[in-house]
Coordinates of C-alpha atoms in Angstrom, one line a residue:
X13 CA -7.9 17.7 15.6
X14 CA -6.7 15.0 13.3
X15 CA -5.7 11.5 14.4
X16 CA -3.0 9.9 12.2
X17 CA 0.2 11.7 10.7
X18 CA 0.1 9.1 7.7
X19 CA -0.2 11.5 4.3
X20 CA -3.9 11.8 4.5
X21 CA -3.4 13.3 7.8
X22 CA -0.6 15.4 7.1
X23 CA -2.0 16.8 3.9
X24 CA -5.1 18.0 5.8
X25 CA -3.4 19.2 8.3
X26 CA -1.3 21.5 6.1
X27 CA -4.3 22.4 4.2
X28 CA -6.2 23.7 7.0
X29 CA -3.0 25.4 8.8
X30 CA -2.9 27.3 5.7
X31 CA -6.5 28.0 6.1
X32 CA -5.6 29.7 9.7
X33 CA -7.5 26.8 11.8
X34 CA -5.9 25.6 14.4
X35 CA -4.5 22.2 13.8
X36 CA -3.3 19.4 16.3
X37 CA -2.0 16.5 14.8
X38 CA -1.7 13.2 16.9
X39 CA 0.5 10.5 15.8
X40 CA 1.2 6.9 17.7
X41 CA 4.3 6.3 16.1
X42 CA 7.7 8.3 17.0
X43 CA 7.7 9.3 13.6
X44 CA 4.9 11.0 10.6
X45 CA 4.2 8.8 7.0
X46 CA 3.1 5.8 8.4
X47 CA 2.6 3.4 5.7
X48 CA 5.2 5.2 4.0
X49 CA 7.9 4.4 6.1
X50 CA 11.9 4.8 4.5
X51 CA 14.7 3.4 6.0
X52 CA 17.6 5.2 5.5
X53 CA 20.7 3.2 7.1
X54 CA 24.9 3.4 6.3
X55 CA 24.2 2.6 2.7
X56 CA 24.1 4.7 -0.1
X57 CA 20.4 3.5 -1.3
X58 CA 17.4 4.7 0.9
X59 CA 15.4 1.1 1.9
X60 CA 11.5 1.8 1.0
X61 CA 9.8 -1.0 4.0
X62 CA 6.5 1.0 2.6
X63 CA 5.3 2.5 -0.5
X64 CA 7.7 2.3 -2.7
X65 CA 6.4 3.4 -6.2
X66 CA 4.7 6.4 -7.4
X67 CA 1.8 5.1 -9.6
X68 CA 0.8 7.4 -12.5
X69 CA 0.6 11.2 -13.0
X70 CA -1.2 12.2 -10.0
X71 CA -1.4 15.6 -9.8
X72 CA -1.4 16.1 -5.9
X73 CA 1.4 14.1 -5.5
X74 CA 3.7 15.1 -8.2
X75 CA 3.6 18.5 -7.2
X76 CA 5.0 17.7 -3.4
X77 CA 7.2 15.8 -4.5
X78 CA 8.6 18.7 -7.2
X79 CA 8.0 21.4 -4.1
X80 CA 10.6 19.1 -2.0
X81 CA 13.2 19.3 -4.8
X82 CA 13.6 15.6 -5.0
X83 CA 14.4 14.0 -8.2
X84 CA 11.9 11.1 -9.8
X85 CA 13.4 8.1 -11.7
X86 CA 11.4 6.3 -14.2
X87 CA 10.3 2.5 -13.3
X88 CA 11.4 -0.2 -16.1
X89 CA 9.0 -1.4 -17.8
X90 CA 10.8 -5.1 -18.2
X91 CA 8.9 -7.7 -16.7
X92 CA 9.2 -11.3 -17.0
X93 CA 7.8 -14.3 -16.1
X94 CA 8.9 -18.0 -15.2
X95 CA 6.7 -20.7 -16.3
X96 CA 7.9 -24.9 -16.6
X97 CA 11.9 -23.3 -15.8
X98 CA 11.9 -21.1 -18.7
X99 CA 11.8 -17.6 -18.9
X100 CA 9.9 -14.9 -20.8
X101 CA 8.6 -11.4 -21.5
X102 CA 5.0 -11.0 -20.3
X103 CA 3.5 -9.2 -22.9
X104 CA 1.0 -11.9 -22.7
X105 CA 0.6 -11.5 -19.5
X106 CA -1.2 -8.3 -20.0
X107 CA -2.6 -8.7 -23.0
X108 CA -4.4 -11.8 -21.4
X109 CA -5.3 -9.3 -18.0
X110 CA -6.6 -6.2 -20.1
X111 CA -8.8 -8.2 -22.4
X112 CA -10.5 -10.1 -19.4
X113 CA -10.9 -7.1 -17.4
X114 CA -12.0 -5.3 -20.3
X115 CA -15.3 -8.0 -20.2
X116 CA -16.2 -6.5 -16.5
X117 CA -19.2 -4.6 -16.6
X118 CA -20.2 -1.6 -13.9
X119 CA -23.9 -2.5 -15.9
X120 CA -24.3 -6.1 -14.0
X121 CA -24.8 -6.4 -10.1
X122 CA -21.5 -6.3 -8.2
X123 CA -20.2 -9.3 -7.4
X124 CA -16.6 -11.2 -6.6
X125 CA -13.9 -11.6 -9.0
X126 CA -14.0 -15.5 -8.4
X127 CA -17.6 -15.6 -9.1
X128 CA -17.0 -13.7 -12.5
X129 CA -14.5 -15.7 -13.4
X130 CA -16.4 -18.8 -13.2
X131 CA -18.9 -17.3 -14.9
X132 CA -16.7 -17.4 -18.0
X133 CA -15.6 -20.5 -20.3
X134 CA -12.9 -22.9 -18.9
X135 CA -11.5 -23.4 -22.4
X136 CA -7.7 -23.4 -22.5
X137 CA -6.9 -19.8 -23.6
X138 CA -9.7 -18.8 -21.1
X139 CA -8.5 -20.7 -18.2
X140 CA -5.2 -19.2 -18.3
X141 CA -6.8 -15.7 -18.4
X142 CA -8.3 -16.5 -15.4
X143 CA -5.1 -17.3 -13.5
X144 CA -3.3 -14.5 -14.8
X145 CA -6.6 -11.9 -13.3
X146 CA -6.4 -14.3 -10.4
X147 CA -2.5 -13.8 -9.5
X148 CA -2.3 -10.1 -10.4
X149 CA -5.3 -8.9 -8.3
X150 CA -3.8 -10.9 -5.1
X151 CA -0.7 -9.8 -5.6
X152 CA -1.3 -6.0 -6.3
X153 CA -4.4 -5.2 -5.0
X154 CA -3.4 -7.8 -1.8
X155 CA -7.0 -9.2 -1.9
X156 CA -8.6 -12.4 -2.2
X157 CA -10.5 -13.1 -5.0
X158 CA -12.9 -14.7 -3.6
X159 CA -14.4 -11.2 -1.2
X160 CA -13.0 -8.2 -4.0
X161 CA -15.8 -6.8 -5.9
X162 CA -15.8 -6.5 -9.8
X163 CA -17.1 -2.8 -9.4
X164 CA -14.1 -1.4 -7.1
X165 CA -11.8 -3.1 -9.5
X166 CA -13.6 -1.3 -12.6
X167 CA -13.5 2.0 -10.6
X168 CA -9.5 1.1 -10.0
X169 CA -8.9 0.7 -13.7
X170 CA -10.5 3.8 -14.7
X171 CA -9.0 5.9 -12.0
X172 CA -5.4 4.4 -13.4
X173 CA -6.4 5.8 -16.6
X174 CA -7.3 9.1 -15.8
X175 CA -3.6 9.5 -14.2
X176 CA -1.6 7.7 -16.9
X177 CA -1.1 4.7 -14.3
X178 CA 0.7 2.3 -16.6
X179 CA 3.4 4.5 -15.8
X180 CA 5.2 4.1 -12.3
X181 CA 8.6 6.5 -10.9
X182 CA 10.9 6.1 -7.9
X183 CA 11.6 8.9 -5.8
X184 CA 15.4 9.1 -6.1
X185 CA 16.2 9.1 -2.2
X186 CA 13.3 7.8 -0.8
X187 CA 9.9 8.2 -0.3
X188 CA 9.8 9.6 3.2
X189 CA 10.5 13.2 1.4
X190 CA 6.3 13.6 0.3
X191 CA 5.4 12.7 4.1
X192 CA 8.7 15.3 5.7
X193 CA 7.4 17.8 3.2
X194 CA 4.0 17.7 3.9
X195 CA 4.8 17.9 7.6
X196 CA 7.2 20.8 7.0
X197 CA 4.4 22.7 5.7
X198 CA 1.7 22.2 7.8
X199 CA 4.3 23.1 11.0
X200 CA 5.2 26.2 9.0
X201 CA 1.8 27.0 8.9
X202 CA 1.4 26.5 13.0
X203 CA 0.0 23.0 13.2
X204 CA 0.9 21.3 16.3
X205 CA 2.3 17.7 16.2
X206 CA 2.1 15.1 18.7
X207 CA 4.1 12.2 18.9
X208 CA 4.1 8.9 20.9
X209 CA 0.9 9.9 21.6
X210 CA -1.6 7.0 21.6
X211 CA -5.2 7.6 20.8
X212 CA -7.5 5.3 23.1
X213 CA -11.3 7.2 22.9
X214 CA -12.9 9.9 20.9
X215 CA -15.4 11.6 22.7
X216 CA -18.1 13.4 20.7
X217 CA -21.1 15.0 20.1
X218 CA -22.2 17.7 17.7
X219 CA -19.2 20.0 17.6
X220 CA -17.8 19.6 20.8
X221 CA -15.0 16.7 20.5
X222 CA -12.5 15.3 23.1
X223 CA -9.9 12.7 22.1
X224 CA -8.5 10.4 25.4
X225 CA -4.9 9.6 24.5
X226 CA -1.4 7.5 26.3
X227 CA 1.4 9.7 26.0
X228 CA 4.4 8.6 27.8
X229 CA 2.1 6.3 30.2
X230 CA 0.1 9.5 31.0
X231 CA -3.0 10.4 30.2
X232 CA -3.5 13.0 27.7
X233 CA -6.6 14.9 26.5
X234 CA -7.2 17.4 23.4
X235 CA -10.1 19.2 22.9
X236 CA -11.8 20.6 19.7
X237 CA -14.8 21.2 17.4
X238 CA -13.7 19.1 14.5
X239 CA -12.3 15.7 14.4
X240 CA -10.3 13.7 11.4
X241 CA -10.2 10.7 11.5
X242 CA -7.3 9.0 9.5
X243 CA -6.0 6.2 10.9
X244 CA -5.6 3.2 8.9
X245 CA -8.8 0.7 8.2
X246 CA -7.0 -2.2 10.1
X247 CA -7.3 0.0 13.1
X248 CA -10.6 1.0 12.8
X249 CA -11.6 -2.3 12.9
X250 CA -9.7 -3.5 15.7
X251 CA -11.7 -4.7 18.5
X252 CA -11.6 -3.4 22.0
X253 CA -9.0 -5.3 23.9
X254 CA -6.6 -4.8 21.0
X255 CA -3.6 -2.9 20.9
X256 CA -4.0 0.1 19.1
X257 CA -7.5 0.1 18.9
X258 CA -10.1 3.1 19.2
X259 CA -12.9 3.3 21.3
X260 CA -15.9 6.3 20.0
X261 CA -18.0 7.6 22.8
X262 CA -21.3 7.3 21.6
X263 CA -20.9 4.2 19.4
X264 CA -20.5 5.5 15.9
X265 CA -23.9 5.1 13.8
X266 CA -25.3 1.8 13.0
X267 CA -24.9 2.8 9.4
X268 CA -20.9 4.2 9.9
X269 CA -19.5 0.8 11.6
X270 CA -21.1 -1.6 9.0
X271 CA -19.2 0.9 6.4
X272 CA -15.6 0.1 8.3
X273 CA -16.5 -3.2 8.2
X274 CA -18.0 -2.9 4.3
X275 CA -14.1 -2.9 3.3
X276 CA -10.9 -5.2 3.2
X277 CA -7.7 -4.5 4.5
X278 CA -5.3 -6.3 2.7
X279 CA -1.9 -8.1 3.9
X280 CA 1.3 -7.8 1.7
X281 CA 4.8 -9.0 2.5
X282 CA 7.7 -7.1 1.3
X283 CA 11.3 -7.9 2.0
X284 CA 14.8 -6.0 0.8
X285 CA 17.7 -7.7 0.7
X286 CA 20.8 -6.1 0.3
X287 CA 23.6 -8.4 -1.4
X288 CA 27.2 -8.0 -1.9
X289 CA 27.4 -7.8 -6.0
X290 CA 24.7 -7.8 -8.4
X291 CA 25.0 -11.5 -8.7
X292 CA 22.1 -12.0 -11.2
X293 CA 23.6 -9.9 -13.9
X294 CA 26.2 -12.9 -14.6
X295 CA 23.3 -15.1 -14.8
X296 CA 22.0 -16.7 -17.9
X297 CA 18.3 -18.6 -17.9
X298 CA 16.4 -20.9 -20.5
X299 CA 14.4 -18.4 -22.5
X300 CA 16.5 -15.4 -22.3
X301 CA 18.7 -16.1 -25.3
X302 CA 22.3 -14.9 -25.0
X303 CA 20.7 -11.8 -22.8
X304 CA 21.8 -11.5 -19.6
X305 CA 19.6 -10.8 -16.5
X306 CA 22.2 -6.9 -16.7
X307 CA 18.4 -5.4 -17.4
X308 CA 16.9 -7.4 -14.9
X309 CA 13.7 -5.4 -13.7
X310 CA 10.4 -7.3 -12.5
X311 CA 10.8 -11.2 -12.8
X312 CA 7.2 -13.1 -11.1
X313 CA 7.0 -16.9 -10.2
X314 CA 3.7 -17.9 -8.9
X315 CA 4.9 -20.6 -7.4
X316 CA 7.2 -18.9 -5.0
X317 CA 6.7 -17.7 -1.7
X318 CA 7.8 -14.3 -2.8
X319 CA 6.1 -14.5 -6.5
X320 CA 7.3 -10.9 -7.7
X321 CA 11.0 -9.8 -7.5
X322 CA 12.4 -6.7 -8.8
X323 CA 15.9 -4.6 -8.7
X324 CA 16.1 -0.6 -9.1
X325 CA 16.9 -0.6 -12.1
X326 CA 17.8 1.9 -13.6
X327 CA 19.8 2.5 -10.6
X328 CA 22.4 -0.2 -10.8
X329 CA 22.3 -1.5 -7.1
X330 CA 22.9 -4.4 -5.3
X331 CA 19.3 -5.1 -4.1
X332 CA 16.3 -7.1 -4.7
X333 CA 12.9 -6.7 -3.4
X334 CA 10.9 -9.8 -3.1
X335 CA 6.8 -9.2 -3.1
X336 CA 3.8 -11.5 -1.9
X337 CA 0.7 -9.9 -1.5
X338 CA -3.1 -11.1 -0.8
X339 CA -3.9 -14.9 0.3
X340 CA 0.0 -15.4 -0.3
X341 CA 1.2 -13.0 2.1
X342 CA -1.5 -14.1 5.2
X343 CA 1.3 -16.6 6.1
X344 CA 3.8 -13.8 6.9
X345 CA 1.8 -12.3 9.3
X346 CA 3.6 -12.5 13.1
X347 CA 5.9 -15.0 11.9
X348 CA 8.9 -12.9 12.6
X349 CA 12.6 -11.7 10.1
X350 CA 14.0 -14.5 9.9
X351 CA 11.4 -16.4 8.6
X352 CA 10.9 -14.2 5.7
X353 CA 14.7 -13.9 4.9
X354 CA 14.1 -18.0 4.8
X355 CA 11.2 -18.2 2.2
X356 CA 12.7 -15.3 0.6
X357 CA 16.2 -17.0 -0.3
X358 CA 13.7 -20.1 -1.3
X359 CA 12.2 -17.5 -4.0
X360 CA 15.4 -16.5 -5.3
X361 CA 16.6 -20.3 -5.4
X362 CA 13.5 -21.7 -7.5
X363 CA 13.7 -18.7 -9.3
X364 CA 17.0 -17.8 -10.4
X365 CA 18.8 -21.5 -9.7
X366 CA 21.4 -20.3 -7.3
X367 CA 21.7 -22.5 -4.3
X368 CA 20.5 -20.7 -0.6
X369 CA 23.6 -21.2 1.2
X370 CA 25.5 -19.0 -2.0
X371 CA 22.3 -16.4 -1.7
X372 CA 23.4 -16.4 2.3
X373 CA 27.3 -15.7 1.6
X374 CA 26.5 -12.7 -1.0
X375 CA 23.8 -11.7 1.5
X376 CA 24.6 -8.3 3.1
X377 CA 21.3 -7.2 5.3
X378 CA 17.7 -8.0 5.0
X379 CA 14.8 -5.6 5.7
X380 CA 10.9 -5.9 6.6
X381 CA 8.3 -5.0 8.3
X382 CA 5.4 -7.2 9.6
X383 CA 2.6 -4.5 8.6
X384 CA -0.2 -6.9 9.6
X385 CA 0.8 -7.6 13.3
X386 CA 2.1 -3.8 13.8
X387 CA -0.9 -2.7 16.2
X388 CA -1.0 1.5 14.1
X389 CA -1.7 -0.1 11.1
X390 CA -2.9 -4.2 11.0
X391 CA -2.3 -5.0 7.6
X392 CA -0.7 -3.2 4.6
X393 CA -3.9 -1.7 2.8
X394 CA -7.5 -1.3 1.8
X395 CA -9.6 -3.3 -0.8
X396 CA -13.3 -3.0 -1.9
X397 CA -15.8 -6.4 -1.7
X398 CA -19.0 -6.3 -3.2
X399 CA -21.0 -3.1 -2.5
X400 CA -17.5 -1.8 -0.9
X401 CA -18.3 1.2 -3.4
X402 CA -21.8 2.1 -1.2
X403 CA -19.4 1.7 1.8
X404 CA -16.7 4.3 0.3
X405 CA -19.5 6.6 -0.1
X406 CA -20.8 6.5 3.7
X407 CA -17.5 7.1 5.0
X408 CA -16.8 9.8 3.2
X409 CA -20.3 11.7 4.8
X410 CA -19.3 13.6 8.0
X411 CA -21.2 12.7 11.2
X412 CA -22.9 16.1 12.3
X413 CA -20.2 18.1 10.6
X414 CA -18.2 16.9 13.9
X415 CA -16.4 13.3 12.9
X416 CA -14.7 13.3 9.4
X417 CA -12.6 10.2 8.0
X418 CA -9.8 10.3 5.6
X419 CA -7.5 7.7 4.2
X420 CA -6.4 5.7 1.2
X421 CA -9.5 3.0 2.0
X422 CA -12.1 5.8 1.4
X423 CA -10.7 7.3 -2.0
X424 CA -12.8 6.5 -4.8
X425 CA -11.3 4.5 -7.1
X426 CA -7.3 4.9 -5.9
X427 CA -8.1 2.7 -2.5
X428 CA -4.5 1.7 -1.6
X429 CA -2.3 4.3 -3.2
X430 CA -0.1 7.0 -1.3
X431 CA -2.0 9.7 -4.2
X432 CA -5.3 8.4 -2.9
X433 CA -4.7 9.2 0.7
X434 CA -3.2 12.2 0.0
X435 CA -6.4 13.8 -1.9
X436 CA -8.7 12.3 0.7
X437 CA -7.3 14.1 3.4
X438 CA -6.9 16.9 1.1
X439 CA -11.0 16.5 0.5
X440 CA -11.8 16.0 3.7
X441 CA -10.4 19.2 4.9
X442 CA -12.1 21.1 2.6
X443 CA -15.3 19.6 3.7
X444 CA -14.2 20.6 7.0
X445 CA -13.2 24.0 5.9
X446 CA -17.1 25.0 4.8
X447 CA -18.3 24.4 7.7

């Protein structure tokens, strides 16, 4: 059995159809993918409310997306940055993040990133160093500072080199195609898929497993020899009376829960909005010269609610995606649409200097989802503390060759990436396999 049709689950489940073991796949949502979750509504441009890019060269992922026939489009590279109203490249940007992270050392004890920072000088050039490591690790690894470990964020580096990850793609009509094909092949293989189906306990001993699930307000039950476990870390952490949450009959090990609890899901905010023109193309700002924002690609304010923004370019549509991620994206959490589509315009406003109620006429539709209070996945994904490494490493030991776990928080060095996911599940199941 595997719990959680998100990629990790689905790629193990195709894996081990096509090994001839029986497979049932149990989903709570109505749909598979789960953190990668497309919207695709009346307009022409497929809305991402999930993963959006593909990071790197990852060979696991690259090849389901070339089996499903759907194109890639290269990510621009332009990125700028607003400081004191005027705007610039930020080449410095990452000149000042790579040297800094470049001084971490997997040598020295683990410990935070805000306690190496202050470990450093707090000369000028220094001090801004720090506030460029600080705003980049909260906004793309959506962690504080203050609990993610300097050793997970080496690991992250190197694993970004291995796969070229300074390079990012698009999938050219949406994302949702890696998590349909994977599904499509593991069905074709005789894997059987349940959704709406609820998982509430997980009944086990060595070998014999029994999963107690809610499927249209019945009770449901599954039996099996093997279980694999992928549901998101947010869940597995979930206490008792919460929605969503798990219960394993006998407790899991001592050693097992403090692992679950050994790593950080992180919250992340993203809104699409969805405007009548491609406004900011007649725009011109301080800094930029006599070029237009036409090649607008990545533009970040720190200040902003939404402190990254970004079009599709190259596709030439009228949308921008607005981005907060770590401490900055806590506030999100259950506060409901319309109060993002309100601190979004806000970002656009300090950002671009066109006034909300102009943002509100040329606004067309706005789209989100509130990843931290959705009950299948509480929060938007996984970061490593201090010693989160040691807890990667327990999780990915089965318990009596019965209880497995897979998932994007257990993957070595590509915690929080679609790619990750996929090769843990895909690990997993051959772990599974030699038994």
């Amino acid at each position: 059995m595997i719990l959680g049709a998100g990629v990790a689950g689905l790629a193990a489940a195709r894996d081990l159809a096509a090994a001839s073991v029986k497979v049932i796949l149990i989903e709570a949502r109505d749909r598979v993918g789960g953190r990668v979750h497309t919207l695709h509504n009346s307009s022409l441009i497929p809305v991402e409310l999930g993963a959006e890019f593909v990071h790197g060269r990852h060979p696991q992922l690259l090849q389901i997306i070339e089996d499903s026939r759907r194109p890639l489009c290269d990510v621009t590279h332009r990125h700028w940055y607003l400081e004191n109203g005027v705007v610039s490249d930020s080449h410095d940007f990452w000149n000042k993040l790579t040297a800094l992270m470049d001084l971490m050392s997997p040598e020295q004890p683990d410990r935070s990133l805000q306690d190496f920072l202050d470990s450093l000088p707090n000369d000028d050039a220094t001090a801004r160093a720090k506030a460029v490591a600080t705003r980049y690790v909260e906004g793309f690894h959506a962690a504080s500072v203050r609990r993610i470990g300097v050793h997970g964020l080496i690991k992250a580096n190197e694993a970004e080199d291995e796969i070229q990850g300074d390079s990012s793609f698009r999938v050219l009509g949406g994302y949702d195609i890696v998590s349909e094909t994977l599904r499509a092949e593991a069905e074709a293989h005789g894997a059987s898929l349940h959704l709406n189906t609820i998982v509430k306990e997980i009944r086990w001993n060595r070998n014999p497993v029994e999963v107690v699930c809610i499927a249209d307000k019945r009770l449901q039950k599954f039996a099996g020899s093997q279980a694999l476990v992928t549901l998101p870390l947010g869940v597995l952490q979930a206490k008792h009376h919460q929605r969503g949450a798990v219960r394993f009959v006998p407790e899991l090990p001592r050693q097992t829960q403090a692992a679950i609890d050994g790593i950080e899901m992180g919250q992340a905010t993203r809104i699409t909005l969805q405007f009548r023109e491609r406004f900011w193309e007649k725009l011109e700002l301080a800094g930029t010269g006599r070029e237009k924002f036409s090649q607008l690609g990545f533009v970040h304010y720190p200040e902003a609610p939404f402190a990254t923004w970004w079009t599709l370019l190259p596709v030439r549509a009228a949308v921008m995606v607005g981005w907060a991620g770590g401490p900055a994206a806590e506030k999100f959490v259950g506060r409901g649409k319309e109060y993002a589509v309100e601190q979004a315009l806000s970002s656009l406003r300090q950002i671009l200097g066109v006034s909300e109620e102009s943002l509100r006429n040329l606004l067309l539709a706005a789209h989100t989802h509130d990843w931290g209070s959705d009950p299948f996945s509480r929060g938007a994904y996984a970061y490593l503390p201090v010693n989160g490494l040691d807890a990667q490493r327990t999780l990915a030991r089965s318990l009596d060759d019965t209880i497995y776990f897979a998932g994007e928080a257990i993957s070595v060095g590509h915690i929080g990436t679609v790619h990750g996911a996929i090769a843990s599940g895909q690990l997993a199941a051959s772990e599974m396999l030699r038994v």
